[in-house]
XYZ file of C-alpha atoms in Angstrom:
96
model
C 88.070 59.835 -29.853
C 88.172 61.371 -26.373
C 84.610 62.513 -25.879
C 84.679 63.502 -22.214
C 82.746 66.683 -23.023
C 79.612 64.589 -23.306
C 77.290 64.561 -20.315
C 75.799 61.208 -19.275
C 72.636 61.100 -17.176
C 71.363 57.724 -15.941
C 67.897 57.065 -14.567
C 66.924 53.675 -13.164
C 63.455 52.819 -14.511
C 63.209 49.357 -12.996
C 65.680 46.978 -11.334
C 67.125 45.886 -14.694
C 66.101 48.793 -16.955
C 67.831 52.129 -17.296
C 67.247 55.293 -19.299
C 70.421 57.066 -20.383
C 70.629 60.570 -21.835
C 73.821 61.675 -23.515
C 74.245 65.376 -24.182
C 76.904 66.251 -26.702
C 76.533 68.161 -29.961
C 73.308 66.190 -30.278
C 71.277 64.880 -27.337
C 70.477 61.175 -27.518
C 68.511 58.801 -25.324
C 69.022 55.099 -24.781
C 67.167 52.307 -23.008
C 69.545 49.727 -21.578
C 68.832 46.419 -19.864
C 71.292 44.933 -17.373
C 70.042 41.590 -16.071
C 71.310 40.399 -12.696
C 72.923 37.375 -14.371
C 74.895 39.455 -16.882
C 75.751 42.045 -14.212
C 77.255 39.345 -11.977
C 79.115 37.760 -14.909
C 80.645 41.071 -15.944
C 81.377 42.678 -12.576
C 81.153 39.974 -9.897
C 79.063 42.593 -8.056
C 82.105 44.788 -7.412
C 80.647 47.960 -8.938
C 76.980 48.989 -9.107
C 74.826 48.667 -12.207
C 74.838 52.469 -12.530
C 78.649 52.562 -12.351
C 78.831 49.795 -14.949
C 76.480 51.722 -17.201
C 78.322 55.023 -16.822
C 81.703 53.419 -17.537
C 80.174 51.486 -20.444
C 78.921 54.703 -22.022
C 82.311 56.355 -21.513
C 83.815 53.282 -23.201
C 81.384 53.626 -26.121
C 81.853 57.387 -26.463
C 85.619 56.869 -26.699
C 84.942 54.741 -29.779
C 81.947 56.321 -31.507
C 79.679 59.383 -31.367
C 76.594 59.154 -29.156
C 74.448 59.236 -32.297
C 75.927 55.842 -33.255
C 75.096 54.140 -29.940
C 72.037 51.890 -30.164
C 68.873 53.379 -28.680
C 67.689 50.090 -27.124
C 70.063 47.328 -26.094
C 71.141 44.836 -23.466
C 74.530 45.704 -21.966
C 76.234 42.483 -23.119
C 75.665 43.405 -26.790
C 78.581 45.846 -26.484
C 80.939 42.845 -26.655
C 79.534 41.944 -30.074
C 80.699 45.299 -31.432
C 83.830 45.790 -29.312
C 85.688 42.609 -28.396
C 87.746 44.360 -25.697
C 84.668 45.414 -23.688
C 84.613 42.516 -21.182
C 88.340 42.954 -20.498
C 87.791 46.658 -19.877
C 84.998 45.853 -17.404
C 87.348 43.502 -15.552
C 89.874 46.347 -15.348
C 87.233 48.733 -13.952
C 86.369 46.110 -11.340
C 89.990 45.058 -10.801
C 89.057 41.430 -11.526
C 92.001 39.209 -12.454
């Protein structure tokens, strides 16, 4: 489901907390937590938290409508729903 028509706006609320607005047919908002520990585990610090979040939402929107994305979640929960998520992050970061 190529959903590149959706607009993703990310606002950093605190160091680990982000507010994400997705504008598509319906506008949705999401609160996402990215702890430093999980960020380092996923990306090895190669891309920023905002880049990780943007790519993660593109990943999600390729698989489901924005209305199906959880409104409050920690970034690592994506792996519970989509087992290929961590491998995709490694690809984005070019981690072997």
